[in-house]
Amino acid sequence: MKQLNSYLGIILLMLCLFSLPGSMFAQGKNSVSGKVVDENGQTVPGANVSLQGTDKNTITDENGGYLFSDIAAGNYTIVATNVGYKSFSKEILVKEGESVQENLLLEGESQNLKEVVVTGSSAPRSKLESSVAITTLGAKAIEDRAPSSTAALLQTIPGFVVEASGGEIGNNLFARGIPSAGAYEYVQIQEDGLPVFEDGALQFANADTFYRLDETVSKMEAVRGGSASIFANNAPGGIINFISKTGQNEFKGRAKFTTSDYGMFRTDLNLSGALIQDKLFFNVGGFYRADNGVRNTGFTANKGGQIKGNLTYKFNDEDYLRVNFKHLNDRNTFYLPIPLKSNNGKIEGVAGFDPNYGTLTSVNFSLLNVPQYGGGTFSADLEDGSHPVINSIGAEFKKKISEKVTFKNAFKQTTIDLNYNAIFPNGGPWTQESYATGVKNTAVANLDYTYVDNGATLDPNTLIMRADLWHIQKKMDNFANNFSFSFDLDSVKLTAGYYYSNWKSNQYWNWNSYLVGVSDNPRLLNVKDNTTGVDHTWNGVERITWLERDAQTKGLLNDIYADAEIKATEKLTFNAGLRYNKDKYSGYRDNARFFAENLGLLDNNTADDAVTTVKGNPYTYWRYDVSEWSYTAAGNYKFNDNMASYIRYSHGFRSPIEESFYDNAADLSKLENTKVNQLELGYKYSNSFLSVNANLFHMNLKNVAFTDILSDGSSENKFADVNNIGLEVETNARYEMVKLGFTFTVQKPEYENFTGTNADGSTFDFNGNTARRIPKFFCNLRPEVDITKDLSAYVQFSYYDKKFTNQDNRQVLPAYKEVGAGLNYTYNNLRFAVDASNLFNEIGLTEGDPRQTTSAASDVFMARPILGRAFRFSVAINF
């Protein structure tokens, strides 16, 4: 009901905007309008158009149209720019009482190095003059790629290995070969320059869980390495900044409807305009979506939406106050490894389980109710999935104090209530014989296997396994504030700032093991020893509350930073940055009685024999202080307007992650910050046909933490060093009606100082092994063709080299490729599109099961493949 009220509120707000007095949107007597077209006569949507010397700027609509109203008579220079085109400018004369019609011609350029970027820098500057590796995508480019999730969009960025096989949320990103337990551990996802949440790698709270793409996004800027450690915390791998649309004088709107072959209903809407001409602007939008998911769970896998918006008051051409807000309420199913088998090296599905569309998540056991030690019942609803409810509000203020000094401050308050439920594989798959002999230490003939729902006997050839329902409840909040002073000292631009962030995450875990038959839409099993009369399951639950956790993590960050851009000559620019972190982390963890309690409620039943409890236990309180310097220096040489090269060295760090604090709360002395040193050499070239961005890098990491939760509930809790040398290349070519994009990364990430002793007393030596889950080569190839003026088509080809599940490099995940394609047609202000992913139903494995590395069935193993073939259909209208 609360969610319904939220969306009724959205509709009411939009109706109010539509009903604003007409005078607020009235056009002045003098106006300038027209269309932006390319050399082939095709319109260019999403282009930037401005009148120099005024605050008049806008973005062209779907038909390439633009309009400036209320223009004073006089001479102006009109400028049009867009990614992939050369800048265009022209002198125009506006006479009193005249409406000027002016079409603007943009000549194709494979990638415009004059495009201005703001992420990872102290002041806006062009790509050509930026001594960082950066990838940008505007709203139109994002729509053309038709990403099914935030992670899917990030797969287009070289240097970032992105696993998007988990569905819409909870995916993983590995920056420049840095191995981790997953999530966004070494990069920061930002929204308008501030983090969506301060730490993007909290357990079961990956940063993409809190961010959704929709029509409110204007642009994405992604910095790899470079200056990221100066402008963000715990982000030596990079910054990904999503920039929101803001309003303009002209009222504009966009509505979009999307459906799919997996039952999607999605509607998007964005509205923008002026409440007071030239002064007060608004942008508001959001989406609502429901679908069954590409993998068949038997219930609605994804359901919910968001509303976000901003109000901007302009004091003059440069000074402004902007207030923004966001409300997200969404439910998503999270997909995890499934049983597969290898047939002479070819990956296949096991009997009865579809590798492209099957999942262990099933409507047949969506509700969990189990007794608890000390009384009461614990309940969880699998259909709630990963369910974040997010409310954030913030503001941004910019004021030019003098000709030389500018002040800027931005803050955001975010609260998150995350209810997380997902099915994790945690044992097996077993043959019924191997389960009897290896798990229950009895003969196979002594056990009877029956389905819970109808009591029927399980086929003796059907594999069985544990499918755990992991429930995690997180209460999170974050206040972040960033203020800075910028000094324009002619040849030197200096920014000095102070960043403050106060965040907290309280979490409670309750994990239970189901026993299921391996098949599509798996069903619960009961197991009984027919010789002793002892049951080994309780309504399909084999282990009641085998893991319970109660913990808190808090962060208090007080950081100062400075960044200087020094223009030594017209061609040579230097950059230097420094940041000092004075951070405090604290919290508590339970002292759980692990596998220690017997409920004593279930007669002749082993399901309640080994319960973990936290009730009545004292807590261990901990505190960890961080005092660290990050620094960087770079030089950029611009050979001409089309070519530049840079060299940069940077030193950054990552503080210990949440799981490390929990594991080592009693003795934090073994924890160290991960130190990251990078050397980069970059080259950028662009002409009307071709652009090349190449970055050669070397990364040296000290004390990388490995903290995956294992099948017995413990953590790896291992540390090592990593060295990686690599090359990232991003190229774009354009010839008449054909465009070709090609990105690739080649690298060699290897472990150093990685020896020790396992929990069972055995030793390990992983020195020289390839870092887990990181391919040595991966690439993306995207040809596009404009079949006619209004009809375009593309093919997306991706390739990922083989990689390894774990540090021992024994389990190989084979190389795989994925092919997608799409077609879009524009008619007046309408855009129709069909987009397909994984056209050939490739079984591409992104990860194994990091919680378990062996299987009792020699030809069967656990891994997480990419999603099966899917089609999406959309229609959008601009008004």
XYZ file of C-alpha atoms in Angstrom, residues 249-873:
625
model
C 13.271 27.522 -20.123
C 11.374 25.393 -22.635
C 9.003 22.768 -21.270
C 9.999 19.292 -22.450
C 8.888 15.781 -21.703
C 9.707 12.228 -22.614
C 7.658 9.105 -22.031
C 8.752 5.558 -22.770
C 7.091 2.173 -22.607
C 9.039 -1.113 -22.637
C 7.908 -4.722 -22.784
C 9.755 -7.999 -23.309
C 9.459 -11.707 -23.976
C 9.782 -12.338 -20.223
C 6.672 -10.435 -19.215
C 8.001 -6.927 -18.644
C 5.792 -3.917 -18.120
C 7.858 -0.761 -17.736
C 6.933 2.876 -18.107
C 9.353 5.824 -17.822
C 8.572 9.521 -17.707
C 10.705 12.664 -17.495
C 9.509 16.266 -17.407
C 11.566 19.453 -17.351
C 11.051 23.148 -17.768
C 10.970 26.500 -15.991
C 8.770 27.599 -13.113
C 10.179 31.112 -13.493
C 11.736 31.958 -16.836
C 15.543 32.250 -16.703
C 15.498 31.716 -12.919
C 13.814 28.626 -11.524
C 14.005 25.292 -13.375
C 12.783 21.801 -12.614
C 13.376 18.245 -13.762
C 11.344 15.334 -12.423
C 11.038 11.763 -13.613
C 11.033 8.121 -12.724
C 9.851 4.673 -13.692
C 7.677 1.763 -12.660
C 8.514 -1.772 -13.757
C 7.334 -5.337 -13.206
C 8.628 -8.461 -14.951
C 9.078 -12.196 -14.446
C 12.836 -12.166 -14.931
C 14.863 -13.868 -17.654
C 15.321 -16.898 -15.376
C 12.003 -18.497 -14.445
C 11.265 -18.278 -10.714
C 7.503 -18.823 -10.978
C 6.771 -15.410 -9.447
C 7.219 -11.738 -10.352
C 10.981 -11.407 -10.109
C 11.321 -7.617 -10.365
C 8.734 -5.109 -9.221
C 8.970 -1.457 -8.191
C 10.247 1.902 -9.291
C 11.596 5.291 -8.361
C 10.981 9.016 -8.596
C 13.760 11.579 -8.600
C 14.029 15.230 -9.430
C 15.705 18.573 -8.864
C 14.951 22.267 -8.664
C 17.582 24.769 -9.812
C 17.547 28.476 -9.010
C 20.015 30.538 -11.042
C 21.219 33.737 -9.426
C 23.078 34.662 -12.628
C 24.945 32.934 -15.444
C 27.310 31.090 -13.089
C 25.794 30.977 -9.590
C 23.010 28.602 -8.649
C 21.291 26.647 -5.907
C 20.024 23.161 -6.731
C 17.906 20.911 -4.511
C 17.506 17.243 -5.446
C 15.648 14.224 -4.120
C 15.176 10.513 -4.856
C 12.827 7.800 -3.644
C 13.487 4.212 -4.730
C 11.312 1.251 -3.763
C 12.190 -1.810 -5.809
C 12.266 -5.600 -5.492
C 14.702 -7.715 -7.497
C 15.515 -11.396 -7.703
C 19.229 -12.083 -7.387
C 20.566 -15.008 -9.420
C 23.416 -17.168 -8.149
C 25.420 -20.185 -9.402
C 23.459 -23.128 -10.769
C 24.384 -26.792 -11.391
C 26.109 -27.455 -14.720
C 28.179 -30.214 -16.224
C 31.156 -30.439 -18.550
C 30.922 -32.716 -21.582
C 34.438 -32.998 -23.043
C 35.035 -29.354 -22.202
C 31.633 -28.151 -23.442
C 29.434 -26.634 -20.734
C 25.913 -28.059 -20.614
C 22.930 -28.129 -18.313
C 22.223 -31.126 -16.109
C 19.151 -33.236 -16.820
C 15.947 -31.327 -16.085
C 17.675 -27.964 -15.498
C 17.855 -25.279 -18.214
C 21.248 -23.485 -18.031
C 19.939 -20.377 -19.811
C 16.645 -19.886 -17.994
C 16.737 -22.114 -14.908
C 17.406 -20.960 -11.359
C 17.409 -22.507 -7.903
C 15.114 -19.672 -6.814
C 11.611 -21.114 -6.892
C 8.056 -20.221 -5.985
C 7.823 -23.724 -4.515
C 9.630 -22.564 -1.367
C 9.163 -18.791 -1.385
C 7.925 -18.642 2.213
C 10.114 -19.694 5.128
C 8.904 -20.192 8.692
C 11.246 -21.917 11.138
C 11.316 -22.187 14.944
C 14.032 -20.313 16.821
C 16.180 -21.186 19.800
C 14.545 -19.756 22.913
C 11.092 -19.650 21.315
C 9.326 -17.866 18.533
C 9.464 -18.226 14.772
C 11.613 -16.646 12.090
C 9.911 -15.827 8.764
C 11.220 -14.690 5.389
C 9.640 -14.126 1.971
C 11.827 -15.065 -0.998
C 9.532 -13.140 -3.351
C 10.582 -9.920 -1.604
C 14.026 -10.522 -3.106
C 16.561 -7.759 -2.677
C 14.251 -4.957 -1.610
C 15.807 -1.544 -0.948
C 13.687 1.412 0.132
C 15.800 4.530 -0.349
C 15.113 8.154 0.446
C 17.698 10.810 -0.268
C 17.637 14.570 -0.332
C 20.458 16.956 -1.036
C 21.487 20.326 -2.352
C 24.271 21.953 -4.334
C 25.298 25.607 -4.112
C 27.791 27.421 -6.315
C 28.792 31.039 -5.860
C 31.463 33.065 -7.595
C 32.860 35.188 -4.791
C 35.153 37.232 -7.010
C 36.686 37.090 -10.452
C 39.270 34.675 -9.076
C 37.461 32.683 -6.387
C 34.459 30.335 -6.575
C 32.811 28.534 -3.675
C 30.871 25.297 -4.061
C 29.127 23.052 -1.534
C 27.104 19.878 -2.019
C 25.478 17.590 0.526
C 23.179 14.577 0.564
C 21.330 12.672 3.278
C 20.466 9.073 2.415
C 18.525 6.464 4.369
C 18.229 2.858 3.208
C 16.128 -0.009 4.504
C 17.320 -3.143 2.709
C 15.438 -6.412 3.088
C 17.500 -9.051 1.264
C 16.394 -12.604 0.456
C 18.114 -14.871 -2.043
C 18.832 -18.533 -2.720
C 22.515 -19.478 -2.441
C 23.794 -22.948 -3.400
C 25.542 -24.443 -0.387
C 26.351 -28.112 -0.845
C 26.138 -30.568 -3.719
C 24.921 -31.331 -6.226
C 25.006 -34.900 -4.919
C 23.810 -38.156 -6.260
C 21.483 -39.713 -3.708
C 24.171 -42.270 -2.932
C 26.884 -39.664 -2.358
C 24.588 -37.650 -0.095
C 23.845 -40.752 1.979
C 27.450 -41.930 2.297
C 29.275 -38.587 2.265
C 26.898 -36.353 4.229
C 24.773 -38.631 6.414
C 27.326 -41.452 6.781
C 24.887 -44.237 5.961
C 24.001 -46.546 3.078
C 21.875 -45.179 0.246
C 19.257 -47.892 0.830
C 18.659 -46.527 4.337
C 17.329 -43.153 3.185
C 13.938 -42.357 1.682
C 13.608 -39.195 -0.426
C 10.116 -37.741 -0.896
C 8.712 -34.425 -2.145
C 7.284 -32.196 0.576
C 4.348 -30.974 -1.506
C 2.804 -34.356 -2.419
C 4.825 -37.079 -0.670
C 5.866 -38.682 -3.988
C 9.141 -40.579 -4.069
C 12.063 -38.868 -5.776
C 13.414 -40.495 -8.949
C 16.611 -42.314 -7.893
C 18.574 -40.644 -10.730
C 17.692 -37.087 -9.687
C 20.506 -35.056 -8.149
C 19.889 -33.300 -4.845
C 21.500 -30.260 -3.255
C 21.223 -27.597 -0.592
C 19.581 -24.339 -1.609
C 19.985 -21.869 1.228
C 17.630 -18.987 1.833
C 19.941 -16.220 3.034
C 18.046 -13.422 4.748
C 19.858 -10.167 5.517
C 18.269 -7.058 6.967
C 20.263 -3.826 6.726
C 19.407 -0.421 8.149
C 21.730 2.147 6.596
C 22.138 5.899 6.588
C 24.709 8.295 5.189
C 25.261 12.042 5.371
C 27.917 13.344 2.995
C 29.085 16.912 2.454
C 31.723 18.244 0.086
C 32.742 21.894 -0.054
C 35.552 23.507 -1.974
C 37.123 26.796 -2.997
C 38.411 27.131 -6.545
C 41.008 29.749 -7.456
C 41.511 30.859 -11.043
C 45.061 32.213 -11.053
C 45.416 32.525 -14.814
C 47.892 29.754 -15.649
C 47.083 27.896 -12.415
C 43.683 26.582 -11.387
C 43.673 25.449 -7.763
C 40.907 23.709 -5.829
C 41.022 23.027 -2.102
C 38.231 21.237 -0.297
C 36.972 19.403 2.753
C 34.898 16.219 2.608
C 32.832 14.924 5.506
C 30.841 11.697 5.605
C 29.062 9.971 8.464
C 27.550 6.579 7.720
C 26.171 3.564 9.557
C 25.066 0.052 8.645
C 23.238 -2.225 11.099
C 22.669 -5.767 9.892
C 20.992 -8.981 10.981
C 21.420 -12.364 9.226
C 19.392 -15.563 9.470
C 20.346 -18.347 7.031
C 18.553 -21.684 6.555
C 19.255 -24.691 4.310
C 16.595 -26.246 2.102
C 17.127 -29.647 0.511
C 15.853 -29.694 -3.089
C 15.824 -31.850 -6.192
C 17.878 -30.421 -9.053
C 15.401 -29.350 -11.736
C 13.755 -26.280 -13.168
C 11.434 -24.811 -10.527
C 12.982 -27.106 -7.902
C 10.836 -28.612 -5.153
C 11.548 -29.267 -1.498
C 12.571 -32.715 -0.323
C 12.143 -34.617 2.909
C 14.737 -37.233 3.873
C 14.088 -40.008 6.401
C 16.290 -42.803 7.684
C 14.062 -45.867 7.313
C 16.182 -47.946 9.732
C 16.180 -45.556 12.692
C 13.066 -43.494 11.974
C 15.096 -40.274 12.214
C 14.106 -37.410 9.901
C 16.890 -35.293 8.392
C 14.615 -32.472 7.242
C 11.744 -30.446 8.649
C 9.298 -29.450 5.893
C 12.232 -29.462 3.497
C 14.541 -27.478 5.790
C 17.688 -29.489 6.433
C 19.514 -27.014 8.710
C 17.514 -24.495 10.744
C 19.260 -21.150 11.295
C 22.690 -22.602 10.658
C 24.045 -19.039 10.592
C 22.825 -16.036 12.558
C 24.625 -12.704 12.753
C 24.048 -9.347 14.430
C 26.565 -6.572 13.723
C 27.127 -2.891 13.091
C 29.678 -0.917 11.069
C 30.072 2.863 11.208
C 32.312 5.270 9.352
C 33.272 8.847 10.173
C 35.329 10.517 7.459
C 37.083 13.866 7.712
C 39.192 14.436 4.612
C 40.943 17.398 3.048
C 42.130 17.566 -0.529
C 43.779 19.888 -3.030
C 44.186 19.707 -6.773
C 46.143 22.016 -9.062
C 46.036 22.349 -12.835
C 49.080 24.190 -14.158
C 49.202 25.387 -17.752
C 52.939 25.592 -18.379
C 52.583 26.346 -22.103
C 49.827 26.259 -24.688
C 50.622 22.589 -25.204
C 51.898 21.368 -21.836
C 49.693 21.036 -18.751
C 50.591 19.589 -15.366
C 48.257 18.237 -12.709
C 48.956 17.443 -9.062
C 46.593 16.300 -6.352
C 46.776 15.463 -2.658
C 44.269 14.062 -0.181
C 44.560 13.326 3.526
C 42.077 10.928 5.101
C 41.478 11.083 8.843
C 38.799 8.415 9.133
C 37.384 6.411 12.006
C 35.570 3.102 11.682
C 33.813 1.447 14.590
C 31.079 -0.997 15.419
C 30.261 -4.248 17.128
C 29.781 -7.899 16.313
C 27.949 -10.665 18.073
C 29.753 -13.554 19.726
C 27.628 -16.172 18.015
C 27.415 -19.722 19.298
C 28.178 -21.275 15.918
C 26.462 -24.651 15.220
C 26.184 -24.998 19.003
C 22.503 -25.163 19.976
C 19.803 -27.810 19.733
C 16.267 -26.483 19.567
C 15.025 -29.627 21.258
C 11.625 -29.119 19.636
C 11.735 -31.670 16.840
C 11.628 -35.275 17.974
C 13.789 -37.701 16.005
C 14.867 -34.915 13.640
C 18.375 -33.618 12.917
C 17.267 -30.367 11.241
C 17.352 -28.495 14.574
C 20.479 -30.090 16.041
C 23.039 -27.425 15.077
C 21.546 -23.961 15.424
C 23.688 -20.812 15.583
C 22.385 -18.208 18.025
C 23.276 -14.668 19.006
C 20.589 -14.083 21.650
C 21.923 -13.392 25.117
C 25.504 -13.118 23.907
C 27.700 -10.135 24.729
C 29.072 -8.070 21.850
C 32.651 -7.400 20.844
C 33.131 -3.687 20.174
C 35.893 -2.543 17.870
C 37.453 0.610 16.469
C 39.816 1.137 13.561
C 41.444 4.479 12.705
C 42.743 5.443 9.286
C 45.332 8.154 8.637
C 46.380 7.979 5.009
C 47.737 10.210 2.251
C 46.736 9.804 -1.375
C 48.569 11.693 -4.080
C 48.948 11.946 -7.824
C 50.970 13.851 -10.423
C 50.544 14.001 -14.172
C 51.668 15.804 -17.286
C 49.598 16.199 -20.473
C 51.105 17.286 -23.779
C 48.767 18.427 -26.542
C 50.495 17.927 -29.876
C 47.630 19.625 -31.729
C 43.849 19.938 -31.548
C 43.486 16.253 -32.414
C 46.185 14.497 -30.425
C 47.535 14.461 -26.885
C 49.462 12.177 -24.559
C 49.865 12.025 -20.784
C 51.762 10.272 -18.043
C 50.454 9.909 -14.482
C 51.497 8.338 -11.217
C 49.047 7.888 -8.372
C 48.990 6.389 -4.902
C 45.707 5.530 -3.218
C 44.247 3.070 -0.765
C 41.214 1.068 0.254
C 40.313 0.697 3.944
C 39.278 -2.776 5.222
C 35.836 -3.909 4.161
C 32.929 -4.786 6.433
C 33.591 -8.532 6.485
C 37.217 -7.995 7.517
C 36.101 -6.010 10.555
C 33.634 -8.728 11.554
C 36.167 -11.531 11.178
C 38.938 -9.750 13.072
C 36.970 -7.700 15.612
C 38.817 -9.291 18.537
C 42.217 -8.383 17.088
C 42.353 -5.693 14.411
C 46.150 -5.619 14.441
C 46.278 -8.021 11.489
C 44.251 -5.616 9.316
C 45.957 -3.177 6.994
C 44.713 -0.777 4.376
C 45.165 -1.967 0.804
C 47.742 0.293 -0.883
C 47.386 0.855 -4.615
C 50.150 2.375 -6.744
C 49.512 3.063 -10.426
C 51.626 4.280 -13.320
C 49.743 5.234 -16.484
C 50.730 6.299 -19.964
C 47.878 7.578 -22.105
C 47.422 8.517 -25.739
C 44.425 10.253 -27.341
C 43.792 10.937 -31.003
C 40.723 12.007 -32.926
C 39.866 13.153 -36.419
C 36.706 13.146 -38.501
C 37.035 9.409 -39.120
C 38.784 7.756 -36.198
C 39.408 8.226 -32.491
C 41.753 6.232 -30.278
C 42.107 6.339 -26.506
C 44.848 4.000 -25.283
C 46.095 3.600 -21.726
C 49.060 1.489 -20.677
C 49.022 0.922 -16.916
C 50.898 -0.855 -14.172
C 49.224 -1.495 -10.827
C 50.874 -2.695 -7.651
C 48.574 -3.601 -4.758
C 49.650 -4.398 -1.231
C 47.471 -6.356 1.214
C 44.409 -7.162 -0.889
C 41.753 -8.816 1.312
C 39.859 -11.982 0.299
C 36.725 -12.375 2.397
C 34.209 -14.594 0.613
C 31.763 -16.348 2.952
C 32.385 -20.102 2.633
C 29.812 -22.896 2.751
C 30.497 -23.517 6.446
C 29.768 -19.874 7.333
C 33.397 -18.848 7.856
C 35.287 -16.286 5.815
C 38.404 -16.824 3.716
C 40.095 -14.038 5.675
C 43.262 -14.141 3.564
C 45.509 -11.318 2.373
C 47.925 -11.021 -0.546
C 49.670 -8.646 -2.936
C 48.767 -8.310 -6.611
C 50.701 -6.988 -9.595
C 49.038 -6.166 -12.893
C 50.261 -4.691 -16.144
C 47.747 -3.989 -18.844
C 46.607 -2.053 -21.878
C 43.135 -0.514 -22.313
C 42.103 0.667 -25.772
C 38.897 2.432 -26.793
C 38.425 3.177 -30.494
C 35.585 4.642 -32.521
C 35.387 4.969 -36.284
C 32.779 6.701 -38.420
C 32.401 6.660 -42.199
C 29.281 8.061 -43.776
C 26.422 5.908 -42.455
C 28.554 3.343 -40.633
C 29.997 3.564 -37.119
C 32.264 1.063 -35.426
C 33.206 0.957 -31.760
C 35.881 -1.380 -30.455
C 37.290 -1.642 -26.941
C 39.669 -4.193 -25.534
C 41.764 -4.846 -22.451
C 44.773 -7.116 -22.180
C 46.373 -7.612 -18.762
C 48.353 -9.955 -16.537
C 47.179 -9.806 -12.887
C 49.231 -12.121 -10.660
C 49.508 -12.848 -6.932
C 52.560 -12.097 -4.829
C 53.263 -12.894 -1.168
C 50.337 -15.301 -1.115
C 51.390 -18.260 1.001
C 50.093 -19.564 4.296
C 48.180 -22.212 6.183
C 44.565 -23.236 5.713
C 42.113 -23.814 8.562
C 42.662 -27.580 8.291
C 46.428 -27.187 8.755
C 47.386 -27.676 5.105
C 49.585 -25.080 3.435
C 49.114 -23.140 0.212
C 51.356 -21.228 -2.182
C 49.533 -19.143 -4.782
C 52.465 -16.944 -5.823
C 52.448 -16.348 -9.570
C 48.854 -17.552 -9.976
C 46.427 -15.460 -12.000
C 44.066 -13.346 -9.912
C 40.692 -15.055 -9.604
C 37.728 -14.100 -11.792
C 39.892 -11.803 -13.954
C 40.325 -12.657 -17.663
C 43.615 -11.718 -19.283
C 41.789 -10.455 -22.359
C 38.285 -9.165 -23.041
C 36.780 -6.968 -25.731
C 33.615 -5.392 -27.116
C 32.906 -4.804 -30.815
C 29.890 -2.737 -31.873
C 29.153 -1.994 -35.546
C 26.218 0.339 -36.262
C 24.659 1.324 -39.567
C 22.094 3.941 -40.519
C 20.070 1.930 -43.024
C 17.969 4.995 -43.864
C 17.656 8.429 -42.357
C 15.250 7.065 -39.732
C 16.230 3.383 -39.428
C 19.369 2.172 -37.639
C 20.724 -1.223 -36.622
C 23.568 -2.505 -34.474
C 25.316 -5.689 -33.429
C 27.088 -6.001 -30.067
C 29.808 -8.667 -29.799
C 31.612 -9.348 -26.513
C 34.392 -11.816 -25.775
C 35.877 -12.834 -22.424
C 38.966 -14.999 -22.130
C 39.136 -17.907 -19.694
C 39.551 -17.174 -15.981
C 39.735 -19.019 -12.684
C 37.175 -19.469 -9.928
C 39.622 -19.384 -7.018
C 43.179 -18.514 -6.082
C 44.479 -22.040 -6.637
C 43.678 -21.727 -10.399
C 42.335 -25.294 -10.492
C 38.781 -24.640 -11.625
C 38.797 -23.006 -15.055
C 35.893 -20.930 -16.334
C 36.117 -21.265 -20.135
C 36.290 -18.355 -22.542
C 32.955 -17.294 -23.967
C 31.348 -14.822 -26.328
C 28.012 -13.039 -26.294
C 26.158 -11.473 -29.216
C 23.371 -8.911 -29.031
C 21.617 -6.879 -31.710
C 19.010 -4.204 -32.133
C 16.986 -2.110 -34.519
C 15.433 1.312 -33.974
C 13.184 3.463 -36.119
C 12.347 7.142 -35.662
C 9.130 8.650 -36.957
C 8.605 12.314 -36.152
C 8.881 12.458 -32.347
C 8.453 8.710 -31.850
C 11.243 6.140 -31.431
C 10.537 2.413 -31.829
C 13.167 -0.145 -30.893
C 13.765 -3.854 -30.474
C 16.870 -5.044 -28.623
C 18.099 -8.592 -28.115
C 20.763 -9.930 -25.765
C 22.650 -13.260 -25.876
C 21.119 -14.105 -29.260
C 22.751 -17.526 -29.475
C 22.019 -18.598 -25.878
C 25.690 -18.877 -24.979
C 26.415 -20.523 -21.616
C 29.074 -18.025 -20.568
C 30.346 -18.498 -17.014
C 31.107 -15.315 -15.098
C 31.989 -17.015 -11.810
C 32.094 -20.426 -10.195
C 30.796 -20.984 -6.693
C 33.314 -19.159 -4.494
C 31.704 -20.718 -1.422
C 32.496 -24.283 -2.529
C 35.065 -25.632 -4.970
C 34.313 -29.355 -5.165
C 31.360 -31.562 -6.006
C 30.639 -35.180 -5.157
C 29.462 -35.738 -8.737
C 32.664 -35.466 -10.741
C 31.130 -34.104 -13.943
C 28.772 -31.664 -12.184
C 29.828 -28.307 -10.771
C 28.337 -24.989 -9.690
C 28.781 -21.769 -11.681
C 26.854 -18.647 -12.622
C 26.228 -18.191 -16.356
C 25.067 -15.095 -18.166
C 21.330 -14.697 -18.704
C 19.652 -16.485 -21.595
C 18.427 -14.901 -24.810
C 15.943 -12.096 -24.225
C 14.092 -9.552 -26.368
C 12.891 -6.109 -25.289
C 10.583 -3.831 -27.238
